[in-house]
Amino acid sequence: METQTNLSQKISFTKEVKNYHPEILTDGALTFLEALHNRFDERRLELLRNREQQQQLFDLETYPAFPENTKEIRNSEWCAAPIPADLQDRRVEITGPVDRKMVINALNSGAKTFMADFEDSNAPLWENCLQGQKNLKDAVNKTISFYNPKKDKTYQLNEEIATLIVRPRGLHLNEKHLLIEGKEISASIFDFALYVFHNNERLKENGTAPYYYIPKLEHFTEAIWWNDVIDFTEEYLGLEHATIKVTVLVETITASFQLDEIIYALKEHIVGLNCGRWDYIFSYIKKLRNHKDFVVPDRAQVTMTSPFMDAYSKRVIQRCHKRNILAIGGMAAQIPIKNDEERNNQAFAKVKVDKEREVKNGHDGTWVAHPGLVPLAMQVFDMHMPEANQLDVKRNDVIVTEENLLEIPQGTITERGIRENINVGIHYIATWLGGNGAVALYDLMEDAATAEISRTQIWQWLKNEVKLDNGLRLNSNMFHMLFEDELKTVEKQAGTDLFNGKNYQNAVQIFYKLVTDERFEEFLTTQAYRYL
Ligand SMILES: CC(=O)SCCNC(=O)CCNC(=O)[C@H](O)C(C)(C)COP(=O)(O)OP(=O)(O)OC[C@H]1O[C@@H](n2cnc3c(N)ncnc32)[C@H](O)[C@@H]1OP(=O)(O)O
Ligand SMILES: O=CC(=O)O
Ligand SMILES: [Mg+2]
C-alpha cells in the first residue's frame, strides 16, 4: 500500500499517488502536517464519535435544543474581535472549485470575495486537491495564468481581484492518499495547512491574510477544535495572534442551536457566519430521519421562505450582528441559461428575489455560483445596502424558538420529485466520480450538498412508505419500477457509451445502495470516495 516514506519515516503515500507535487509537499509542509495530525487528529475522531452519540439521542426522538449549560454565553454581552478592512464589505461572494481557469475567472469576476472550494464543489481527487493548492499559491503570488487552446484564449489576473477565502474539506473526510504512521490524515487539516503554510507570507505582503470558510460544523466543541488548530498554526508559523480569520457555515440543524457558542469559541478569529442552505436542508432531514411522522416534501418545495429556513436565516443575522460579525447569505441554485432569453430572464428574476429577501432581512452579503450573476447580486445589494455592511441592523425584533427552527415544511411528495431525485443524484455522482464536483443540471447548480438532499429524501420516503400526491404509497416495488424507468432517461441523456462506462455504472450502484440500505450512510462523499 505505502510506497514512499519521507524524512520523518512516519509519512507515506498510497500506491495510487503518482505525482508527489514536491513544490507543495515540501519537507517543511509535511512536517507541519505531521505536527497538526499528531496534535489534533485524536480529538477530531472523538468529535466524530460524539456526532454518532448525538444521533443516537435524536433516534430516541429527542430534538436539537439550545444547550442548557451554555446559557451564560448566549445571554451575556460580548463581541468578536474586529473584522479586517478587506473583509468588511462582502456584498457579493463568488464560489467555485479550485480548478485553474475557474480560479482566475472567479478572482476577476467583480465579486468582492472568492471562496475557493475544496469541499461541496470539488471532487477530491489527489490531483484536484494538489493542483488546487498550486493554483491558489500561483493566484496569491499573482503569477497564475491558463491557456485554452480550443478557444486560443489566455487567462490572467486583472489589476483588481476578489479577496481570497479558502474552504477546506469537512471534519468527516480523510485525505486517504497521505498516511501518518499508517493513518489517513484529516482532509480538513490537509487543505487548511497547505494553504496557510505556502501563502501566509505573500498574503501579508499583499496586505491581506489567510482567510477560511469552515464547513459543516455540527457542534460548538468542533469550533473549539478549529480554534485550537488555528492558534497552534499561528504559533508554529510565527504569525501574529488572530491573523487567521474564518467564516463559519451554519449548515447543520444542530449548529443552528449553538450560534453564540460557535462565535464565542472562535471569537478572536471569526468574522462571520454564512447560511449554507443546501447542506442545512440535508442535515435537517438527516438528523431527524428516524422520527415518527417526520417527512419533508419534494426538494423543489423546500425554499428559503419555508418557515424553518426563514427562522434559521433570521436568527443567523440577529446573532451575528449582536456579536459584531457579518451574516452572509447563501446560494440560489439558478445559473445563466444560454440560448434561451426568456428562461434566462426567469432564472435571473428568481435570483433577484432571493437576493432582495436576503439584503432586506439584514444579510451583509450573498453567494453566487457563476460570474454571470455577480452584477445582478451586486446591484441588489448596492441598492439596499449603501454602507459596506449592515452590522448596525440588530434585528432585535426577531424571536426564534426551538419549535420555529424545527417546524416541518408543508407540501407534497410527487412522482416527479422522486424521479428528479434519482436522475439528479445519479448524474451528479457520475460527474463527481469523473473528477468534477459541480455541474449544471436542468439549469441549476448541483454540488455535493444538493445531491445529498436528493438521496436522503429518497431514503426517508422509502423508509416511511410515504403517501404521494396521487394517493399511492411509495413502497419498494414502486421505487424499483421508477428507478429502472428513470435509468432509461439517464442513459438517454448521458448517451449509451458513457452510461455503460465505469463512472455511471458505479454511480448507479452507489446511489441505489445509499437510498435502499437499512443503515443510513452519513455522507455520500465518504461512500463515493472509495471509488475515486
Ligand atoms: C451548496 C454549495 O456549497 S454552493 C458552493 C459550491 N458550489 C459552487 O461553487 C458551484 C460553482 N459553480 C460552478 O461550478 C459552475 O458555475 C457550474 C458547474 C454550475 C456551471 O459551469 P459551466 O457549465 O462551465 O457554466 P458556463 O458554461 O455558463 O460558464 C461560463 C464561463 O464561466 C465560468 N464559470 C462558471 N462558474 C464559475 C465559477 N463559479 N467561478 C469561476 N468561473 C466560473 C466557466 O468556467 C466559463 O468560463 P470560460 O467562458 O472562460 O470558459
Ligand atoms: O455550502 C453551502 C451549502 O449551501 O451547503
Ligand atoms: Mg455546504
Coordinates of C-alpha atoms and ligand atoms in Angstrom, one line a residue:
M1 CA 0.0 0.0 0.0
E2 CA 2.6 2.5 1.1
T3 CA 5.3 3.4 -1.5
Q4 CA 7.2 6.4 -0.3
T5 CA 8.4 7.3 3.1
N6 CA 9.5 10.8 3.8
L7 CA 12.1 12.4 6.0
S8 CA 10.4 11.6 9.3
Q9 CA 9.9 7.9 8.3
K10 CA 6.3 8.3 9.6
I11 CA 4.7 9.9 6.5
S12 CA 3.8 7.7 3.5
F13 CA 1.6 7.8 0.4
T14 CA -0.7 5.2 -1.0
K15 CA 0.4 3.5 -4.2
E16 CA -2.2 5.4 -6.3
V17 CA -0.1 8.6 -5.8
K18 CA 1.9 9.1 -9.0
N19 CA 2.7 12.7 -8.5
Y20 CA 4.0 13.8 -5.2
H21 CA 3.8 17.5 -6.1
P22 CA 7.1 18.3 -4.4
E23 CA 6.5 22.1 -4.8
I24 CA 3.5 21.7 -2.5
L25 CA 4.5 18.7 -0.3
T26 CA 7.9 20.2 0.7
D27 CA 9.7 18.7 3.7
G28 CA 8.5 21.8 5.7
A29 CA 4.9 21.3 4.7
L30 CA 5.0 17.6 5.5
T31 CA 6.5 18.3 8.9
F32 CA 3.8 20.8 9.6
L33 CA 1.1 18.4 8.5
E34 CA 2.6 15.7 10.8
A35 CA 2.6 18.2 13.7
L36 CA -1.0 19.1 13.2
H37 CA -2.0 15.5 12.8
N38 CA -0.2 14.4 16.0
R39 CA -1.7 17.1 18.0
F40 CA -5.3 17.2 16.7
D41 CA -6.4 14.0 15.0
E42 CA -7.4 12.0 18.0
R43 CA -9.6 14.9 19.1
R44 CA -11.2 15.1 15.7
L45 CA -12.0 11.4 15.7
E46 CA -13.5 11.8 19.2
L47 CA -15.7 14.7 17.8
L48 CA -16.9 12.4 15.1
R49 CA -17.8 9.8 17.7
N50 CA -19.7 12.5 19.5
R51 CA -21.8 13.1 16.4
E52 CA -22.7 9.4 16.4
Q53 CA -23.8 9.5 20.1
Q54 CA -25.8 12.7 19.4
Q55 CA -27.5 10.9 16.5
Q56 CA -28.5 8.0 18.8
L57 CA -30.2 10.5 21.1
F58 CA -32.1 12.0 18.1
D59 CA -33.1 8.5 17.1
L60 CA -34.8 8.1 20.5
E61 CA -37.0 11.0 19.4
T62 CA -35.2 13.8 21.2
Y63 CA -34.8 17.0 19.3
P64 CA -32.0 19.5 18.9
A65 CA -32.3 22.2 21.6
F66 CA -30.5 25.3 22.9
P67 CA -27.9 23.8 25.3
E68 CA -28.6 24.3 28.9
N69 CA -25.0 24.5 30.1
T70 CA -24.1 27.4 27.8
K71 CA -26.9 29.7 28.7
E72 CA -24.4 32.2 30.1
I73 CA -22.6 32.5 26.7
R74 CA -25.9 33.1 25.0
N75 CA -27.2 35.6 27.5
S76 CA -24.1 37.7 28.3
E77 CA -22.7 40.7 26.4
W78 CA -19.6 40.2 24.4
C79 CA -18.4 40.7 20.9
A80 CA -16.0 39.0 18.5
A81 CA -12.7 40.7 17.5
P82 CA -12.7 43.4 14.9
I83 CA -13.1 42.5 11.2
P84 CA -10.1 43.3 9.0
A85 CA -10.6 46.0 6.3
D86 CA -10.6 43.7 3.3
L87 CA -13.4 41.6 4.8
Q88 CA -15.7 44.5 5.8
D89 CA -17.5 44.6 2.5
R90 CA -18.5 41.2 1.3
R91 CA -21.7 42.1 -0.5
V92 CA -21.2 39.5 -3.3
E93 CA -19.1 36.4 -2.9
I94 CA -18.5 34.0 -5.8
T95 CA -17.8 30.4 -5.0
G96 CA -16.3 27.7 -7.2
P97 CA -13.9 24.7 -7.3
V98 CA -10.1 25.2 -7.2
D99 CA -9.8 24.5 -11.0
R100 CA -7.1 26.8 -12.5
K101 CA -9.3 28.5 -15.1
M102 CA -12.2 29.0 -12.7
V103 CA -9.9 30.4 -10.0
I104 CA -8.8 33.1 -12.5
N105 CA -12.4 33.7 -13.7
A106 CA -13.7 33.9 -10.1
L107 CA -11.0 36.3 -8.9
N108 CA -11.7 38.5 -12.0
S109 CA -15.4 38.3 -11.7
G110 CA -16.0 41.6 -10.0
A111 CA -17.2 39.9 -6.8
K112 CA -15.8 41.3 -3.5
T113 CA -14.5 37.9 -2.4
F114 CA -14.0 34.4 -3.9
M115 CA -14.5 31.3 -1.9
A116 CA -12.1 28.7 -3.4
D117 CA -13.7 25.4 -2.6
F118 CA -12.1 22.1 -1.7
E119 CA -15.5 21.0 -0.4
D120 CA -19.0 20.8 -1.9
S121 CA -18.0 21.7 -5.4
N122 CA -14.7 19.8 -5.5
A123 CA -14.3 16.1 -6.3
P124 CA -11.3 15.3 -4.0
L125 CA -9.1 13.5 -6.5
W126 CA -5.5 13.7 -5.3
E127 CA -4.7 15.7 -8.5
N128 CA -7.6 18.1 -7.9
C129 CA -6.6 18.9 -4.3
L130 CA -2.8 19.2 -5.0
Q131 CA -3.2 21.1 -8.3
G132 CA -5.8 23.3 -6.4
Q133 CA -3.2 24.2 -3.8
K134 CA -0.8 25.1 -6.6
N135 CA -3.4 27.2 -8.3
L136 CA -4.1 29.1 -5.1
K137 CA -0.4 29.6 -4.5
D138 CA 0.1 31.0 -8.0
A139 CA -3.0 33.2 -7.5
V140 CA -1.7 34.6 -4.3
N141 CA 1.7 35.2 -6.0
K142 CA -0.2 36.7 -8.9
T143 CA 1.6 34.5 -11.4
I144 CA -1.3 32.3 -12.3
S145 CA -2.2 32.0 -16.0
F146 CA -4.1 29.5 -18.1
Y147 CA -4.2 28.9 -21.8
N148 CA -7.2 27.3 -23.5
P149 CA -6.0 26.0 -26.9
K150 CA -9.6 25.3 -28.1
K151 CA -10.5 29.0 -27.7
D152 CA -7.0 30.2 -28.2
K153 CA -7.6 32.2 -25.0
T154 CA -5.1 33.1 -22.3
Y155 CA -6.4 33.8 -18.8
Q156 CA -4.6 36.1 -16.4
L157 CA -5.5 38.1 -13.3
N158 CA -6.9 41.6 -13.6
E159 CA -5.5 44.5 -11.7
E160 CA -8.3 44.4 -9.2
I161 CA -9.3 41.0 -7.9
A162 CA -11.6 39.5 -5.3
T163 CA -10.3 38.8 -1.8
L164 CA -9.5 35.1 -1.4
I165 CA -11.2 32.8 1.1
V166 CA -10.5 29.1 1.1
R167 CA -12.9 26.3 2.2
P168 CA -11.2 23.1 3.3
R169 CA -13.0 19.8 3.4
G170 CA -15.2 18.9 6.4
L171 CA -14.1 17.1 9.5
H172 CA -15.7 13.8 8.4
L173 CA -13.4 13.5 5.4
N174 CA -9.9 11.9 5.2
E175 CA -7.3 12.6 2.6
K176 CA -6.7 8.9 2.0
H177 CA -3.6 9.2 0.0
L178 CA -1.4 10.6 2.7
L179 CA -0.8 8.5 5.8
I180 CA 0.9 9.4 9.0
E181 CA 2.0 6.3 10.9
G182 CA -0.3 4.4 8.7
K183 CA -3.3 6.5 9.4
E184 CA -5.1 8.7 6.8
I185 CA -4.7 12.4 7.5
S186 CA -7.8 14.6 8.1
A187 CA -8.8 16.3 4.9
S188 CA -9.6 19.5 6.9
I189 CA -6.1 19.6 8.2
F190 CA -4.6 18.8 4.9
D191 CA -6.4 21.6 2.9
F192 CA -6.2 24.1 5.7
A193 CA -2.5 23.6 6.5
L194 CA -1.1 23.5 3.0
Y195 CA -2.8 26.8 2.1
V196 CA -1.6 28.7 5.2
F197 CA 1.9 27.1 5.0
H198 CA 2.6 28.2 1.5
N199 CA 0.8 31.6 1.4
N200 CA 0.9 33.3 4.7
E201 CA 4.0 35.4 3.9
R202 CA 2.9 36.5 0.5
L203 CA -0.7 37.2 1.7
K204 CA 0.8 39.6 4.3
E205 CA 2.9 41.4 1.7
N206 CA -0.3 41.7 -0.3
G207 CA -2.0 43.4 2.6
T208 CA -4.3 40.5 3.4
A209 CA -4.1 37.3 5.4
P210 CA -5.1 33.6 5.4
Y211 CA -8.9 33.6 5.3
Y212 CA -11.1 30.5 5.5
Y213 CA -14.7 29.2 5.3
I214 CA -15.3 26.4 7.8
P215 CA -17.9 23.9 6.6
K216 CA -20.4 21.5 8.2
L217 CA -19.8 22.1 11.9
E218 CA -22.2 20.2 14.0
H219 CA -21.3 21.4 17.5
F220 CA -19.5 24.2 19.2
T221 CA -16.9 21.8 20.5
E222 CA -15.9 21.4 16.9
A223 CA -15.5 25.2 16.7
I224 CA -13.2 24.9 19.8
W225 CA -11.2 22.3 17.9
W226 CA -10.8 24.6 14.9
N227 CA -9.8 27.5 17.2
D228 CA -7.1 25.4 18.7
V229 CA -5.8 24.3 15.3
I230 CA -5.7 27.9 14.3
D231 CA -3.9 29.1 17.4
F232 CA -1.4 26.3 17.1
T233 CA -0.8 27.2 13.4
E234 CA -0.2 30.9 14.2
E235 CA 2.3 30.0 16.8
Y236 CA 4.0 27.3 14.7
L237 CA 4.3 29.6 11.6
G238 CA 5.2 32.7 13.7
L239 CA 2.1 34.6 12.7
E240 CA 0.7 37.4 14.9
H241 CA -2.1 36.0 17.0
A242 CA -5.5 36.3 15.4
T243 CA -4.1 36.9 11.9
I244 CA -6.1 34.0 10.5
K245 CA -9.8 34.8 10.1
V246 CA -12.7 32.4 9.5
T247 CA -16.3 32.5 8.5
V248 CA -18.3 29.5 9.7
L249 CA -21.0 27.9 7.6
V250 CA -24.1 27.3 9.5
E251 CA -25.3 24.3 7.5
T252 CA -26.4 21.8 10.1
I253 CA -29.5 21.8 12.1
T254 CA -27.5 21.3 15.3
A255 CA -25.2 24.2 14.7
S256 CA -28.2 26.4 14.3
F257 CA -29.0 25.9 18.0
Q258 CA -25.4 26.9 19.0
L259 CA -24.7 30.1 17.1
D260 CA -23.5 32.2 20.0
E261 CA -21.4 29.2 21.3
I262 CA -19.7 28.8 17.9
I263 CA -18.9 32.5 17.6
Y264 CA -17.7 32.6 21.2
A265 CA -15.4 29.6 20.7
L266 CA -13.7 31.3 17.7
K267 CA -14.2 34.9 18.9
E268 CA -10.7 36.1 18.1
H269 CA -10.7 34.6 14.6
I270 CA -14.3 34.7 13.4
V271 CA -15.6 37.4 11.1
G272 CA -18.9 35.9 10.0
L273 CA -21.4 33.2 9.7
N274 CA -22.9 32.0 6.4
C275 CA -26.2 30.3 5.7
G276 CA -25.2 27.2 3.8
R277 CA -28.8 26.5 2.9
W278 CA -28.4 23.3 0.9
D279 CA -26.4 21.3 3.5
Y280 CA -28.7 22.7 6.1
I281 CA -31.8 21.2 4.4
F282 CA -29.8 17.9 4.1
S283 CA -28.8 18.0 7.7
Y284 CA -32.4 18.8 8.9
I285 CA -33.7 15.7 7.1
K286 CA -30.8 13.5 8.1
K287 CA -30.7 14.3 11.8
L288 CA -34.4 13.8 12.2
R289 CA -34.8 10.9 9.8
N290 CA -35.8 8.4 12.4
H291 CA -38.5 10.5 14.0
K292 CA -42.0 9.2 13.5
D293 CA -44.1 11.3 11.1
F294 CA -41.1 13.4 10.1
V295 CA -41.4 13.8 6.3
V296 CA -40.2 16.6 4.2
P297 CA -41.8 17.3 0.8
D298 CA -40.2 17.4 -2.7
R299 CA -36.8 19.2 -2.8
A300 CA -38.2 21.9 -5.1
Q301 CA -40.8 22.8 -2.4
V302 CA -38.3 23.5 0.4
T303 CA -37.2 27.1 0.0
M304 CA -35.8 29.9 2.0
T305 CA -39.3 31.0 2.8
S306 CA -40.3 27.7 4.3
P307 CA -40.8 28.6 8.0
F308 CA -37.9 26.6 9.4
M309 CA -35.5 28.1 6.8
D310 CA -36.8 31.7 7.3
A311 CA -36.3 31.3 11.1
Y312 CA -32.8 29.9 10.7
S313 CA -31.6 32.7 8.4
K314 CA -33.1 35.5 10.5
R315 CA -31.6 34.0 13.6
V316 CA -28.1 33.9 12.0
I317 CA -28.4 37.6 11.1
Q318 CA -29.5 38.5 14.6
R319 CA -26.8 36.6 16.5
C320 CA -24.1 37.7 14.1
H321 CA -25.0 41.4 14.4
K322 CA -25.2 41.1 18.2
R323 CA -21.6 39.8 18.2
N324 CA -20.5 42.3 15.6
I325 CA -19.7 39.8 12.8
L326 CA -21.1 39.5 9.3
A327 CA -24.1 37.4 8.3
I328 CA -23.6 36.2 4.8
G329 CA -26.5 34.7 2.8
G330 CA -26.5 31.6 0.7
M331 CA -26.6 30.2 -2.8
A332 CA -29.5 30.5 -5.1
A333 CA -29.1 27.5 -7.4
Q334 CA -30.1 29.2 -10.6
I335 CA -27.3 29.9 -13.1
P336 CA -27.4 31.7 -16.5
I337 CA -29.3 29.8 -19.3
K338 CA -27.6 30.0 -22.6
N339 CA -29.6 30.5 -25.9
D340 CA -33.0 31.0 -24.2
E341 CA -33.6 34.5 -23.2
E342 CA -36.9 34.0 -21.7
R343 CA -35.9 31.2 -19.4
N344 CA -32.7 33.1 -18.6
N345 CA -34.7 36.1 -17.5
Q346 CA -36.9 33.9 -15.3
A347 CA -33.8 32.4 -13.7
F348 CA -32.4 35.9 -13.1
A349 CA -35.7 37.0 -11.7
K350 CA -35.6 34.2 -9.1
V351 CA -32.1 35.0 -8.1
K352 CA -33.1 38.7 -7.7
V353 CA -36.0 37.8 -5.4
D354 CA -33.7 35.7 -3.3
K355 CA -31.0 38.4 -3.0
E356 CA -33.6 41.1 -2.2
R357 CA -35.0 38.9 0.6
E358 CA -31.5 38.4 2.0
V359 CA -30.5 42.1 2.0
K360 CA -33.8 43.3 3.3
N361 CA -33.6 40.7 6.1
G362 CA -30.3 42.1 7.1
H363 CA -27.7 39.9 5.5
D364 CA -24.4 41.6 4.8
G365 CA -23.6 39.8 1.6
T366 CA -24.5 36.8 -0.5
W367 CA -23.2 34.0 -2.7
V368 CA -23.4 33.5 -6.4
A369 CA -22.3 30.3 -8.3
H370 CA -21.5 31.9 -11.6
P371 CA -19.7 35.1 -12.8
G372 CA -22.8 36.0 -14.8
L373 CA -24.7 36.6 -11.6
V374 CA -22.3 38.9 -10.0
P375 CA -23.7 42.2 -11.5
L376 CA -27.2 41.2 -10.5
A377 CA -26.4 40.4 -6.9
M378 CA -24.2 43.5 -6.7
Q379 CA -27.0 45.7 -8.0
V380 CA -29.4 44.4 -5.4
F381 CA -27.0 44.8 -2.5
D382 CA -25.8 48.2 -3.7
M383 CA -29.4 49.4 -3.8
H384 CA -30.4 48.2 -0.4
M385 CA -27.1 48.3 1.5
P386 CA -25.3 51.6 0.9
E387 CA -22.7 51.0 3.5
A388 CA -20.1 48.3 3.5
N389 CA -22.3 46.1 5.6
Q390 CA -25.3 46.4 7.9
L391 CA -23.9 45.4 11.2
D392 CA -26.0 48.2 12.7
V393 CA -29.2 46.4 11.8
K394 CA -29.7 44.5 15.0
R395 CA -32.9 42.6 14.3
N396 CA -34.0 42.7 17.9
D397 CA -37.5 42.1 16.6
V398 CA -36.6 38.6 15.6
I399 CA -37.7 35.9 18.1
V400 CA -36.9 32.4 17.1
T401 CA -37.9 29.5 19.2
E402 CA -36.7 25.9 19.2
E403 CA -40.1 25.0 17.6
N404 CA -39.5 27.5 14.8
L405 CA -36.2 26.0 13.9
L406 CA -37.7 22.6 13.7
E407 CA -41.1 23.3 12.0
I408 CA -41.7 20.7 9.3
P409 CA -42.2 22.3 5.9
Q410 CA -45.6 21.6 4.3
G411 CA -46.0 20.4 0.8
T412 CA -46.4 17.3 -1.3
I413 CA -44.3 14.4 -2.4
T414 CA -44.7 13.6 -6.1
E415 CA -43.6 11.0 -8.6
R416 CA -41.9 13.8 -10.4
G417 CA -39.9 14.7 -7.2
I418 CA -38.8 11.0 -6.8
R419 CA -37.7 10.9 -10.4
E420 CA -35.9 14.1 -10.2
N421 CA -34.0 13.0 -7.1
I422 CA -33.0 9.7 -8.8
N423 CA -32.0 11.5 -12.0
V424 CA -30.0 14.3 -10.5
G425 CA -28.4 12.0 -7.8
I426 CA -27.0 9.6 -10.4
H427 CA -25.9 12.3 -12.9
Y428 CA -24.2 14.1 -10.1
I429 CA -22.4 11.1 -8.6
A430 CA -21.2 10.1 -12.0
T431 CA -19.8 13.6 -12.7
W432 CA -18.1 13.6 -9.3
L433 CA -16.5 10.2 -9.9
G434 CA -15.2 11.8 -13.2
G435 CA -13.4 14.4 -11.1
N436 CA -15.9 17.2 -11.3
G437 CA -17.6 18.3 -8.1
A438 CA -20.1 20.9 -9.5
V439 CA -22.3 20.6 -12.6
A440 CA -25.2 22.3 -14.2
L441 CA -28.2 20.1 -14.4
Y442 CA -31.6 21.3 -15.6
D443 CA -30.2 24.8 -15.4
L444 CA -29.4 24.6 -11.7
M445 CA -26.1 24.3 -10.0
E446 CA -25.7 20.9 -8.4
D447 CA -22.9 20.0 -6.0
A448 CA -22.4 17.6 -3.1
A449 CA -24.8 19.4 -0.8
T450 CA -27.7 19.4 -3.3
A451 CA -27.1 15.8 -4.2
E452 CA -27.2 14.9 -0.5
I453 CA -30.7 16.2 -0.3
S454 CA -31.8 14.1 -3.3
R455 CA -30.5 10.8 -1.9
T456 CA -31.6 11.5 1.7
Q457 CA -35.1 12.3 0.6
I458 CA -35.5 9.0 -1.2
W459 CA -34.1 7.1 1.8
Q460 CA -36.5 8.8 4.1
W461 CA -39.5 8.5 1.8
L462 CA -38.9 4.8 1.3
K463 CA -38.4 4.2 5.0
N464 CA -41.7 5.9 5.7
E465 CA -43.5 4.5 2.7
V466 CA -44.9 8.0 2.2
K467 CA -48.2 8.8 0.5
L468 CA -47.7 10.6 -2.8
D469 CA -49.9 13.4 -4.0
N470 CA -51.6 11.0 -6.4
G471 CA -52.8 8.9 -3.4
L472 CA -50.4 6.0 -3.9
R473 CA -47.9 4.9 -1.3
L474 CA -44.3 4.7 -2.2
N475 CA -43.2 1.1 -1.5
S476 CA -40.1 -0.8 -2.6
N477 CA -41.9 -2.2 -5.7
M478 CA -42.9 1.2 -6.9
F479 CA -39.5 2.6 -6.2
H480 CA -37.8 -0.2 -8.2
M481 CA -40.1 0.5 -11.1
L482 CA -39.4 4.2 -11.0
F483 CA -35.7 3.6 -10.6
E484 CA -35.4 1.3 -13.6
D485 CA -37.5 3.6 -15.7
E486 CA -35.5 6.7 -14.7
L487 CA -32.3 4.9 -15.5
K488 CA -33.5 4.7 -19.1
T489 CA -33.8 8.5 -19.1
V490 CA -30.4 8.9 -17.5
E491 CA -29.0 6.6 -20.2
K492 CA -30.6 8.6 -23.0
Q493 CA -29.3 11.9 -21.5
A494 CA -25.7 10.6 -20.9
G495 CA -25.5 8.5 -24.1
T496 CA -25.2 4.7 -24.0
D497 CA -21.4 4.6 -24.2
L498 CA -21.0 7.0 -21.2
F499 CA -23.8 5.3 -19.3
N500 CA -22.2 1.9 -19.7
G501 CA -18.8 3.3 -18.6
K502 CA -17.3 2.9 -15.2
N503 CA -18.5 6.2 -13.6
Y504 CA -22.2 5.9 -14.5
Q505 CA -22.3 2.2 -13.6
N506 CA -20.6 2.9 -10.2
A507 CA -22.9 5.9 -9.7
V508 CA -26.0 3.8 -10.2
Q509 CA -24.7 1.3 -7.7
I510 CA -23.7 3.9 -5.1
F511 CA -27.0 5.8 -5.4
Y512 CA -29.0 2.6 -5.2
K513 CA -27.2 1.4 -2.1
L514 CA -27.4 4.8 -0.4
V515 CA -31.2 5.0 -0.8
T516 CA -32.1 1.4 0.0
D517 CA -29.7 0.3 2.7
E518 CA -31.3 0.0 6.1
R519 CA -28.3 1.8 7.6
F520 CA -28.2 5.4 6.6
E521 CA -24.7 6.5 5.3
E522 CA -23.8 9.8 6.9
F523 CA -22.3 11.4 3.8
L524 CA -22.5 10.3 0.2
T525 CA -19.0 11.6 -0.4
T526 CA -17.4 9.2 2.1
Q527 CA -19.1 6.3 0.3
A528 CA -18.2 7.6 -3.2
Y529 CA -14.6 8.5 -2.1
R530 CA -13.8 4.7 -2.1
Y531 CA -14.3 4.7 -5.8
L532 CA -12.2 7.8 -6.6
Ligands
LIG1 C1 -24.1 24.3 -1.8 C2 -22.8 25.0 -2.0 O1 -21.8 24.6 -1.4 S1 -22.7 26.2 -3.1 C3 -21.0 26.5 -3.3 C4 -20.3 25.4 -4.0 N1 -20.7 25.3 -5.4 C5 -20.1 26.0 -6.3 O2 -19.3 26.8 -6.0 C6 -20.6 25.9 -7.8 C7 -19.9 26.9 -8.6 N2 -20.4 26.9 -10.0 C8 -19.9 26.1 -10.9 O3 -19.1 25.2 -10.6 C9 -20.3 26.3 -12.3 O4 -20.9 27.6 -12.4 C10 -21.3 25.3 -12.9 C11 -20.6 23.9 -12.9 C12 -22.5 25.2 -12.1 C13 -21.6 25.6 -14.3 O5 -20.4 25.8 -15.0 P1 -20.3 25.9 -16.6 O6 -21.2 24.8 -17.1 O7 -18.9 25.9 -17.0 O8 -21.0 27.2 -16.9 P2 -20.8 28.2 -18.1 O9 -20.5 27.4 -19.4 O10 -22.0 29.0 -18.2 O11 -19.6 29.0 -17.8 C14 -19.2 30.2 -18.5 C15 -17.8 30.6 -18.0 O12 -17.9 31.0 -16.6 C16 -17.0 30.2 -15.9 N3 -17.6 29.9 -14.6 C17 -18.8 29.4 -14.3 N4 -19.0 29.3 -13.0 C18 -17.9 29.8 -12.4 C19 -17.5 30.0 -11.1 N5 -18.3 29.7 -10.1 N6 -16.3 30.5 -10.8 C20 -15.5 30.9 -11.9 N7 -15.8 30.7 -13.2 C21 -17.0 30.2 -13.4 C22 -16.8 29.0 -16.7 O13 -15.6 28.4 -16.3 C23 -16.8 29.5 -18.1 O14 -15.5 30.2 -18.4 P3 -15.0 30.4 -19.8 O15 -16.1 31.1 -20.6 O16 -13.8 31.3 -19.6 O17 -14.6 29.1 -20.4
LIG2 O1 -22.1 25.2 1.3 C1 -23.2 25.6 1.1 C2 -24.4 24.9 1.2 O2 -25.5 25.5 0.9 O3 -24.4 23.7 1.6
MG3 MG -22.3 23.1 2.1

